Amino acid sequence: MDTLERFKELYALLRVEFLRVVEKSEYSGKGPVIFFDLREKSLEALEISNPGEKIKDLREMVEIYICTYEQMNSFILCDNAEDCRFYSLNQICRLLTGRYCPAKFSWCAVFPTGEIEAFIPENMHKNFPFAEWYHAYGNGFACLYLYEIPEVYFKYGEAVTGVENYLPEIVYFIMEGIKNGYYPHVIYPPLYKTDKHLPNMHPKVVYWHQSTGSVNWKDENLRYIPPTPVR
């Protein structure tokens, strides 16, 4: 069964619950990360009955949704770290794990144990050297599987608790760095446009990042001063 058919099957069963999760999700006021909150208490707050029995299927639906629209900087937030996922460009995922990251940018390596699955172009699957290159250096869409998530991140010595609070700011600084040319070989994430679609679904159209002063979630006087590393 392909992903579209699987989505249709699950949508017929969990349409109301899925729409509540998607409608509740939003790009954080602290930066360009969208959180799909599938924690049990959060689903209960959305008046979803028996959430523990539906989380697995809802997560699968959200994963299909994110991958179909290549929804940039998407975080699936679950009670267990091993069930969480982060979707972004391959190189952004690598910066967050510390792979190929210059020492002076080690502050952004918050998920050192994460594993990256890069989405390799179909015409490259049979060419192993090219497939390996895309996996290691390509800037295509990718998934970061998270096995450990720090509870606290120290920003200028001040503790910021919860990945939903510190990750948006870290990603914001990474994207500022990309825009300013601080990361060699890392491109600025494009606005993805796709002809793919899911039944009754439309992607959330956003700019992944804008200069300070043009959006209401950052201080107009903010300068590029990265936070300190995780402790």
CSV table of N, CA, C and O in Angstrom, one decimal, residues 98-209:
chain,number,residue,atom,x,y,z
A,98,GLY,N,25.9,17.9,15.1
A,98,GLY,CA,27.3,18.1,15.2
A,98,GLY,C,28.2,17.5,14.1
A,98,GLY,O,29.4,17.6,14.1
A,99,ARG,N,27.5,16.8,13.1
A,99,ARG,CA,28.3,16.2,12.0
A,99,ARG,C,28.8,17.2,11.1
A,99,ARG,O,28.0,18.1,10.6
A,100,TYR,N,30.0,17.2,10.7
A,100,TYR,CA,30.7,18.1,9.8
A,100,TYR,C,30.5,19.6,10.3
A,100,TYR,O,30.4,20.5,9.4
A,101,CYS,N,30.4,19.7,11.6
A,101,CYS,CA,30.2,21.1,12.1
A,101,CYS,C,31.5,21.7,12.6
A,101,CYS,O,32.1,21.1,13.5
A,102,PRO,N,31.9,22.9,12.2
A,102,PRO,CA,33.1,23.5,12.7
A,102,PRO,C,33.0,23.7,14.2
A,102,PRO,O,31.9,23.9,14.8
A,103,ALA,N,34.1,23.6,14.9
A,103,ALA,CA,34.1,23.6,16.4
A,103,ALA,C,33.4,24.9,16.9
A,103,ALA,O,32.7,24.8,17.9
A,104,LYS,N,33.6,26.0,16.2
A,104,LYS,CA,33.0,27.2,16.8
A,104,LYS,C,31.5,27.2,16.7
A,104,LYS,O,30.9,28.1,17.3
A,105,PHE,N,30.9,26.3,16.0
A,105,PHE,CA,29.5,26.2,15.9
A,105,PHE,C,28.9,25.0,16.7
A,105,PHE,O,27.8,24.5,16.4
A,106,SER,N,29.7,24.4,17.6
A,106,SER,CA,29.3,23.3,18.3
A,106,SER,C,28.1,23.5,19.2
A,106,SER,O,27.5,22.6,19.7
A,107,TRP,N,27.8,24.8,19.5
A,107,TRP,CA,26.7,25.2,20.3
A,107,TRP,C,25.4,24.7,19.7
A,107,TRP,O,24.4,24.5,20.5
A,108,CYS,N,25.3,24.5,18.4
A,108,CYS,CA,24.0,24.0,17.9
A,108,CYS,C,23.9,22.5,17.8
A,108,CYS,O,22.8,22.0,17.4
A,109,ALA,N,24.9,21.8,18.3
A,109,ALA,CA,24.8,20.3,18.2
A,109,ALA,C,24.0,19.8,19.4
A,109,ALA,O,24.6,19.2,20.3
A,110,VAL,N,22.7,19.9,19.4
A,110,VAL,CA,21.9,19.6,20.6
A,110,VAL,C,21.5,18.1,20.5
A,110,VAL,O,21.0,17.6,21.5
A,111,PHE,N,21.6,17.4,19.3
A,111,PHE,CA,21.1,16.1,19.2
A,111,PHE,C,22.2,15.2,18.7
A,111,PHE,O,22.1,14.6,17.6
A,112,PRO,N,23.3,15.0,19.4
A,112,PRO,CA,24.5,14.3,18.9
A,112,PRO,C,24.2,12.8,18.7
A,112,PRO,O,24.9,12.2,17.9
A,113,THR,N,23.2,12.2,19.3
A,113,THR,CA,22.9,10.8,19.1
A,113,THR,C,21.8,10.6,18.0
A,113,THR,O,21.5,9.4,17.7
A,114,GLY,N,21.4,11.7,17.4
A,114,GLY,CA,20.3,11.5,16.4
A,114,GLY,C,20.8,10.8,15.1
A,114,GLY,O,22.0,10.9,14.8
A,115,GLU,N,20.0,10.2,14.4
A,115,GLU,CA,20.3,9.5,13.2
A,115,GLU,C,19.5,10.2,12.0
A,115,GLU,O,18.3,10.4,12.2
A,116,ILE,N,20.2,10.4,10.9
A,116,ILE,CA,19.6,11.2,9.8
A,116,ILE,C,19.3,10.2,8.7
A,116,ILE,O,20.1,9.4,8.3
A,117,GLU,N,18.1,10.4,8.2
A,117,GLU,CA,17.7,9.7,7.0
A,117,GLU,C,17.5,10.8,5.9
A,117,GLU,O,16.5,11.5,5.9
A,118,ALA,N,18.4,10.8,4.9
A,118,ALA,CA,18.3,11.8,3.9
A,118,ALA,C,17.4,11.3,2.8
A,118,ALA,O,17.5,10.1,2.4
A,119,PHE,N,16.6,12.1,2.2
A,119,PHE,CA,15.7,11.7,1.1
A,119,PHE,C,16.5,11.8,-0.2
A,119,PHE,O,16.8,12.9,-0.7
A,120,ILE,N,16.9,10.7,-0.8
A,120,ILE,CA,17.8,10.7,-1.9
A,120,ILE,C,17.0,10.7,-3.2
A,120,ILE,O,16.0,9.9,-3.3
A,121,PRO,N,17.3,11.5,-4.2
A,121,PRO,CA,16.5,11.4,-5.5
A,121,PRO,C,16.4,10.0,-6.0
A,121,PRO,O,17.4,9.2,-6.0
A,122,GLU,N,15.2,9.7,-6.6
A,122,GLU,CA,15.0,8.4,-7.0
A,122,GLU,C,16.0,7.9,-8.1
A,122,GLU,O,16.4,6.7,-8.1
A,123,ASN,N,16.4,8.8,-9.0
A,123,ASN,CA,17.3,8.4,-10.0
A,123,ASN,C,18.7,8.1,-9.5
A,123,ASN,O,19.6,7.7,-10.3
A,124,MET,N,19.0,8.4,-8.2
A,124,MET,CA,20.3,8.1,-7.6
A,124,MET,C,20.3,6.8,-6.8
A,124,MET,O,21.4,6.4,-6.4
A,125,HIS,N,19.2,6.2,-6.6
A,125,HIS,CA,19.1,5.1,-5.7
A,125,HIS,C,20.0,3.9,-6.2
A,125,HIS,O,20.6,3.2,-5.3
A,126,LYS,N,20.2,3.7,-7.5
A,126,LYS,CA,20.9,2.6,-8.0
A,126,LYS,C,22.4,2.9,-8.2
A,126,LYS,O,23.2,2.1,-8.5
A,127,ASN,N,22.8,4.2,-7.9
A,127,ASN,CA,24.2,4.6,-8.1
A,127,ASN,C,24.7,4.8,-6.7
A,127,ASN,O,24.5,5.9,-6.1
A,128,PHE,N,25.4,3.8,-6.1
A,128,PHE,CA,25.8,3.9,-4.7
A,128,PHE,C,26.6,5.1,-4.4
A,128,PHE,O,26.4,5.8,-3.3
A,129,PRO,N,27.7,5.4,-5.1
A,129,PRO,CA,28.5,6.6,-4.8
A,129,PRO,C,27.7,7.9,-4.7
A,129,PRO,O,27.9,8.7,-3.8
A,130,PHE,N,26.8,8.0,-5.7
A,130,PHE,CA,26.0,9.3,-5.7
A,130,PHE,C,25.0,9.3,-4.5
A,130,PHE,O,24.8,10.3,-3.9
A,131,ALA,N,24.5,8.1,-4.2
A,131,ALA,CA,23.5,8.0,-3.1
A,131,ALA,C,24.2,8.3,-1.8
A,131,ALA,O,23.7,9.0,-1.0
A,132,GLU,N,25.5,7.8,-1.6
A,132,GLU,CA,26.2,8.1,-0.4
A,132,GLU,C,26.5,9.6,-0.3
A,132,GLU,O,26.5,10.2,0.7
A,133,TRP,N,26.8,10.2,-1.5
A,133,TRP,CA,27.1,11.7,-1.5
A,133,TRP,C,25.9,12.5,-1.1
A,133,TRP,O,26.0,13.4,-0.2
A,134,TYR,N,24.8,12.1,-1.6
A,134,TYR,CA,23.5,12.8,-1.2
A,134,TYR,C,23.2,12.6,0.2
A,134,TYR,O,22.8,13.6,0.9
A,135,HIS,N,23.5,11.4,0.8
A,135,HIS,CA,23.2,11.2,2.2
A,135,HIS,C,24.1,12.0,3.1
A,135,HIS,O,23.7,12.6,4.1
A,136,ALA,N,25.4,12.2,2.7
A,136,ALA,CA,26.3,12.9,3.5
A,136,ALA,C,26.4,14.4,3.3
A,136,ALA,O,26.5,15.2,4.2
A,137,TYR,N,26.2,14.8,2.0
A,137,TYR,CA,26.5,16.2,1.7
A,137,TYR,C,25.3,16.9,1.0
A,137,TYR,O,25.3,18.1,0.9
A,138,GLY,N,24.3,16.1,0.6
A,138,GLY,CA,23.2,16.7,-0.1
A,138,GLY,C,22.4,17.7,0.8
A,138,GLY,O,22.4,17.5,2.0
A,139,ASN,N,21.7,18.6,0.1
A,139,ASN,CA,20.9,19.5,0.9
A,139,ASN,C,19.4,19.3,0.7
A,139,ASN,O,18.6,20.2,0.9
A,140,GLY,N,19.0,18.1,0.4
A,140,GLY,CA,17.6,17.7,0.2
A,140,GLY,C,16.9,17.6,1.6
A,140,GLY,O,17.5,17.7,2.6
A,141,PHE,N,15.6,17.3,1.5
A,141,PHE,CA,14.8,17.1,2.7
A,141,PHE,C,15.3,15.9,3.4
A,141,PHE,O,15.7,14.9,2.8
A,142,ALA,N,15.2,15.9,4.7
A,142,ALA,CA,15.7,14.8,5.5
A,142,ALA,C,14.9,14.7,6.8
A,142,ALA,O,14.3,15.6,7.3
A,143,CYS,N,15.0,13.5,7.5
A,143,CYS,CA,14.4,13.3,8.7
A,143,CYS,C,15.5,13.0,9.8
A,143,CYS,O,16.4,12.2,9.5
A,144,LEU,N,15.4,13.6,10.9
A,144,LEU,CA,16.3,13.3,12.0
A,144,LEU,C,15.6,12.5,13.1
A,144,LEU,O,14.6,13.0,13.7
A,145,TYR,N,16.0,11.3,13.3
A,145,TYR,CA,15.4,10.4,14.3
A,145,TYR,C,16.1,10.8,15.7
A,145,TYR,O,17.3,10.7,15.8
A,146,LEU,N,15.3,11.1,16.7
A,146,LEU,CA,15.8,11.5,17.9
A,146,LEU,C,15.7,10.4,19.0
A,146,LEU,O,14.6,10.0,19.3
A,147,TYR,N,16.8,10.1,19.6
A,147,TYR,CA,16.8,9.1,20.7
A,147,TYR,C,17.0,9.7,22.0
A,147,TYR,O,16.6,9.1,23.0
A,148,GLU,N,17.6,10.8,22.1
A,148,GLU,CA,17.8,11.6,23.3
A,148,GLU,C,17.5,13.0,23.1
A,148,GLU,O,18.0,13.6,22.1
A,149,ILE,N,16.7,13.7,23.9
A,149,ILE,CA,16.4,15.1,23.8
A,149,ILE,C,16.8,15.8,25.1
A,149,ILE,O,16.2,15.5,26.1
A,150,PRO,N,17.7,16.7,25.1
A,150,PRO,CA,18.1,17.4,26.3
A,150,PRO,C,16.9,18.1,26.9
A,150,PRO,O,16.1,18.7,26.1
A,151,GLU,N,16.7,18.0,28.2
A,151,GLU,CA,15.6,18.7,28.8
A,151,GLU,C,15.8,20.2,28.9
A,151,GLU,O,14.9,21.0,28.8
A,152,VAL,N,17.1,20.5,29.1
A,152,VAL,CA,17.5,21.9,29.3
A,152,VAL,C,18.6,22.3,28.3
A,152,VAL,O,19.5,21.6,28.0
A,153,TYR,N,18.5,23.5,27.8
A,153,TYR,CA,19.5,24.1,27.0
A,153,TYR,C,19.9,25.5,27.7
A,153,TYR,O,19.1,26.2,28.2
A,154,PHE,N,21.2,25.7,27.7
A,154,PHE,CA,21.7,26.9,28.4
A,154,PHE,C,22.0,28.0,27.4
A,154,PHE,O,22.9,27.9,26.6
A,155,LYS,N,21.2,29.1,27.5
A,155,LYS,CA,21.4,30.2,26.6
A,155,LYS,C,22.0,31.3,27.4
A,155,LYS,O,21.3,31.9,28.2
A,156,TYR,N,23.3,31.7,27.0
A,156,TYR,CA,24.0,32.7,27.8
A,156,TYR,C,23.9,32.4,29.3
A,156,TYR,O,23.8,33.3,30.1
A,157,GLY,N,24.0,31.1,29.7
A,157,GLY,CA,24.0,30.8,31.1
A,157,GLY,C,22.6,30.6,31.7
A,157,GLY,O,22.5,30.2,32.8
A,158,GLU,N,21.6,31.0,30.9
A,158,GLU,CA,20.2,30.9,31.5
A,158,GLU,C,19.6,29.6,30.9
A,158,GLU,O,19.6,29.3,29.7
A,159,ALA,N,19.0,28.8,31.9
A,159,ALA,CA,18.4,27.6,31.5
A,159,ALA,C,17.1,27.8,30.8
A,159,ALA,O,16.2,28.5,31.2
A,160,VAL,N,17.0,27.1,29.6
A,160,VAL,CA,15.7,27.1,28.8
A,160,VAL,C,15.2,25.7,28.8
A,160,VAL,O,15.9,24.8,28.3
A,161,THR,N,14.1,25.4,29.4
A,161,THR,CA,13.6,24.1,29.6
A,161,THR,C,12.6,23.7,28.5
A,161,THR,O,11.7,24.5,28.2
A,162,GLY,N,12.7,22.5,27.9
A,162,GLY,CA,11.8,22.0,27.0
A,162,GLY,C,12.2,22.3,25.5
A,162,GLY,O,12.5,23.4,25.2
A,163,VAL,N,12.3,21.2,24.7
A,163,VAL,CA,12.7,21.3,23.4
A,163,VAL,C,11.8,22.3,22.6
A,163,VAL,O,12.3,23.0,21.6
A,164,GLU,N,10.6,22.4,22.9
A,164,GLU,CA,9.6,23.3,22.2
A,164,GLU,C,10.0,24.7,22.5
A,164,GLU,O,9.5,25.6,21.8
A,165,ASN,N,10.8,25.0,23.5
A,165,ASN,CA,11.1,26.3,23.9
A,165,ASN,C,12.5,26.7,23.3
A,165,ASN,O,12.7,27.9,22.9
A,166,TYR,N,13.5,25.8,23.4
A,166,TYR,CA,14.8,26.2,23.0
A,166,TYR,C,15.1,25.9,21.5
A,166,TYR,O,15.9,26.6,20.9
A,167,LEU,N,14.5,24.9,20.9
A,167,LEU,CA,14.9,24.5,19.5
A,167,LEU,C,14.5,25.6,18.5
A,167,LEU,O,15.3,25.9,17.6
A,168,PRO,N,13.3,26.3,18.6
A,168,PRO,CA,13.0,27.3,17.7
A,168,PRO,C,14.1,28.4,17.6
A,168,PRO,O,14.4,28.9,16.5
A,169,GLU,N,14.6,28.8,18.8
A,169,GLU,CA,15.7,29.8,18.8
A,169,GLU,C,17.0,29.3,18.2
A,169,GLU,O,17.7,30.1,17.5
A,170,ILE,N,17.3,28.1,18.5
A,170,ILE,CA,18.5,27.5,17.9
A,170,ILE,C,18.4,27.5,16.4
A,170,ILE,O,19.4,27.8,15.6
A,171,VAL,N,17.3,27.0,15.9
A,171,VAL,CA,17.1,26.9,14.4
A,171,VAL,C,17.1,28.3,13.8
A,171,VAL,O,17.6,28.5,12.7
A,172,TYR,N,16.5,29.3,14.5
A,172,TYR,CA,16.6,30.6,14.0
A,172,TYR,C,18.0,31.1,13.8
A,172,TYR,O,18.4,31.7,12.8
A,173,PHE,N,18.9,30.9,14.8
A,173,PHE,CA,20.3,31.3,14.7
A,173,PHE,C,21.0,30.5,13.6
A,173,PHE,O,21.9,31.1,12.9
A,174,ILE,N,20.7,29.2,13.5
A,174,ILE,CA,21.3,28.5,12.4
A,174,ILE,C,20.9,29.1,11.0
A,174,ILE,O,21.8,29.3,10.1
A,175,MET,N,19.7,29.5,10.8
A,175,MET,CA,19.2,30.0,9.6
A,175,MET,C,19.8,31.4,9.4
A,175,MET,O,20.0,31.8,8.2
A,176,GLU,N,19.9,32.2,10.4
A,176,GLU,CA,20.6,33.4,10.3
A,176,GLU,C,22.1,33.2,9.9
A,176,GLU,O,22.6,34.0,9.0
A,177,GLY,N,22.7,32.2,10.4
A,177,GLY,CA,24.1,31.9,10.0
A,177,GLY,C,24.2,31.5,8.6
A,177,GLY,O,25.1,31.9,7.9
A,178,ILE,N,23.2,30.7,8.1
A,178,ILE,CA,23.2,30.3,6.7
A,178,ILE,C,23.1,31.5,5.8
A,178,ILE,O,23.8,31.7,4.8
A,179,LYS,N,22.1,32.3,6.2
A,179,LYS,CA,21.9,33.5,5.4
A,179,LYS,C,23.1,34.4,5.3
A,179,LYS,O,23.4,35.0,4.3
A,180,ASN,N,23.9,34.5,6.4
A,180,ASN,CA,25.1,35.3,6.5
A,180,ASN,C,26.3,34.6,6.0
A,180,ASN,O,27.4,35.2,6.0
A,181,GLY,N,26.2,33.4,5.5
A,181,GLY,CA,27.3,32.7,4.9
A,181,GLY,C,28.3,32.1,5.9
A,181,GLY,O,29.5,31.9,5.6
A,182,TYR,N,27.9,31.8,7.1
A,182,TYR,CA,28.8,31.3,8.1
A,182,TYR,C,29.0,29.8,8.0
A,182,TYR,O,29.9,29.3,8.6
A,183,TYR,N,28.1,29.1,7.3
A,183,TYR,CA,28.3,27.6,7.2
A,183,TYR,C,28.6,27.3,5.7
A,183,TYR,O,27.8,27.4,4.8
A,184,PRO,N,29.8,26.8,5.5
A,184,PRO,CA,30.2,26.5,4.1
A,184,PRO,C,29.4,25.3,3.6
A,184,PRO,O,29.1,24.4,4.3
A,185,HIS,N,29.0,25.4,2.3
A,185,HIS,CA,28.3,24.3,1.6
A,185,HIS,C,26.8,24.1,2.2
A,185,HIS,O,26.2,23.0,1.9
A,186,VAL,N,26.3,25.0,3.0
A,186,VAL,CA,24.9,24.8,3.4
A,186,VAL,C,24.1,25.9,2.8
A,186,VAL,O,24.4,27.1,2.9
A,187,ILE,N,23.0,25.5,2.0
A,187,ILE,CA,22.2,26.4,1.4
A,187,ILE,C,21.0,26.9,2.3
A,187,ILE,O,20.7,26.2,3.3
A,188,TYR,N,20.5,28.0,2.0
A,188,TYR,CA,19.3,28.5,2.7
A,188,TYR,C,18.1,27.7,2.3
A,188,TYR,O,17.9,27.5,1.1
A,189,PRO,N,17.3,27.2,3.2
A,189,PRO,CA,16.1,26.4,2.8
A,189,PRO,C,15.2,27.1,1.9
A,189,PRO,O,14.7,28.2,2.2
A,190,PRO,N,14.9,26.5,0.8
A,190,PRO,CA,13.9,27.1,-0.2
A,190,PRO,C,12.5,26.9,0.4
A,190,PRO,O,12.2,26.1,1.2
A,191,LEU,N,11.6,27.7,-0.2
A,191,LEU,CA,10.2,27.4,0.1
A,191,LEU,C,9.8,26.3,-0.9
A,191,LEU,O,9.7,26.5,-2.1
A,192,TYR,N,9.5,25.2,-0.3
A,192,TYR,CA,9.1,24.0,-1.1
A,192,TYR,C,7.8,24.2,-1.8
A,192,TYR,O,6.8,24.6,-1.1
A,193,LYS,N,7.7,23.8,-3.0
A,193,LYS,CA,6.4,23.8,-3.7
A,193,LYS,C,6.3,22.4,-4.4
A,193,LYS,O,7.2,21.9,-5.0
A,194,THR,N,5.2,21.8,-4.2
A,194,THR,CA,5.0,20.4,-4.6
A,194,THR,C,3.6,20.3,-5.3
A,194,THR,O,2.6,20.9,-4.9
A,195,ASP,N,3.6,19.4,-6.3
A,195,ASP,CA,2.3,19.1,-6.9
A,195,ASP,C,1.6,18.0,-6.2
A,195,ASP,O,0.4,17.6,-6.5
A,196,LYS,N,2.3,17.4,-5.2
A,196,LYS,CA,1.6,16.3,-4.4
A,196,LYS,C,0.5,16.9,-3.6
A,196,LYS,O,0.5,18.1,-3.2
A,197,HIS,N,-0.4,16.1,-3.2
A,197,HIS,CA,-1.5,16.5,-2.4
A,197,HIS,C,-2.1,15.4,-1.6
A,197,HIS,O,-2.0,14.2,-2.0
A,198,LEU,N,-2.7,15.7,-0.5
A,198,LEU,CA,-3.4,14.7,0.3
A,198,LEU,C,-4.9,15.1,0.3
A,198,LEU,O,-5.2,16.3,0.2
A,199,PRO,N,-5.8,14.2,0.5
A,199,PRO,CA,-7.2,14.5,0.4
A,199,PRO,C,-7.6,15.5,1.5
A,199,PRO,O,-7.2,15.3,2.7
A,200,ASN,N,-8.2,16.6,1.1
A,200,ASN,CA,-8.7,17.6,2.1
A,200,ASN,C,-7.6,18.3,2.8
A,200,ASN,O,-7.9,19.0,3.8
A,201,MET,N,-6.4,18.2,2.4
A,201,MET,CA,-5.3,18.8,3.1
A,201,MET,C,-4.6,19.9,2.2
A,201,MET,O,-4.5,19.7,1.0
A,202,HIS,N,-4.2,20.9,2.8
A,202,HIS,CA,-3.4,21.9,2.2
A,202,HIS,C,-2.2,22.3,3.1
A,202,HIS,O,-2.3,22.4,4.3
A,203,PRO,N,-1.0,22.5,2.5
A,203,PRO,CA,0.2,22.8,3.3
A,203,PRO,C,0.0,24.2,3.9
A,203,PRO,O,-0.6,25.0,3.4
A,204,LYS,N,0.7,24.4,5.1
A,204,LYS,CA,0.7,25.7,5.7
A,204,LYS,C,1.8,26.5,4.9
A,204,LYS,O,3.0,26.1,4.9
A,205,VAL,N,1.4,27.5,4.3
A,205,VAL,CA,2.3,28.3,3.5
A,205,VAL,C,3.0,29.3,4.4
A,205,VAL,O,2.4,30.2,5.0
A,206,VAL,N,4.3,29.2,4.5
A,206,VAL,CA,5.1,30.1,5.4
A,206,VAL,C,6.4,30.4,4.8
A,206,VAL,O,6.9,29.8,3.8
A,207,TYR,N,7.0,31.5,5.3
A,207,TYR,CA,8.4,31.7,5.0
A,207,TYR,C,9.2,31.1,6.2
A,207,TYR,O,8.9,31.4,7.4
A,208,TRP,N,10.2,30.3,5.9
A,208,TRP,CA,10.9,29.6,6.9
A,208,TRP,C,11.7,30.5,7.8
A,208,TRP,O,11.9,30.2,9.0
A,209,HIS,N,12.0,31.7,7.3
A,209,HIS,CA,12.9,32.6,8.1
A,209,HIS,C,12.9,33.9,7.4
A,209,HIS,O,12.9,34.0,6.1
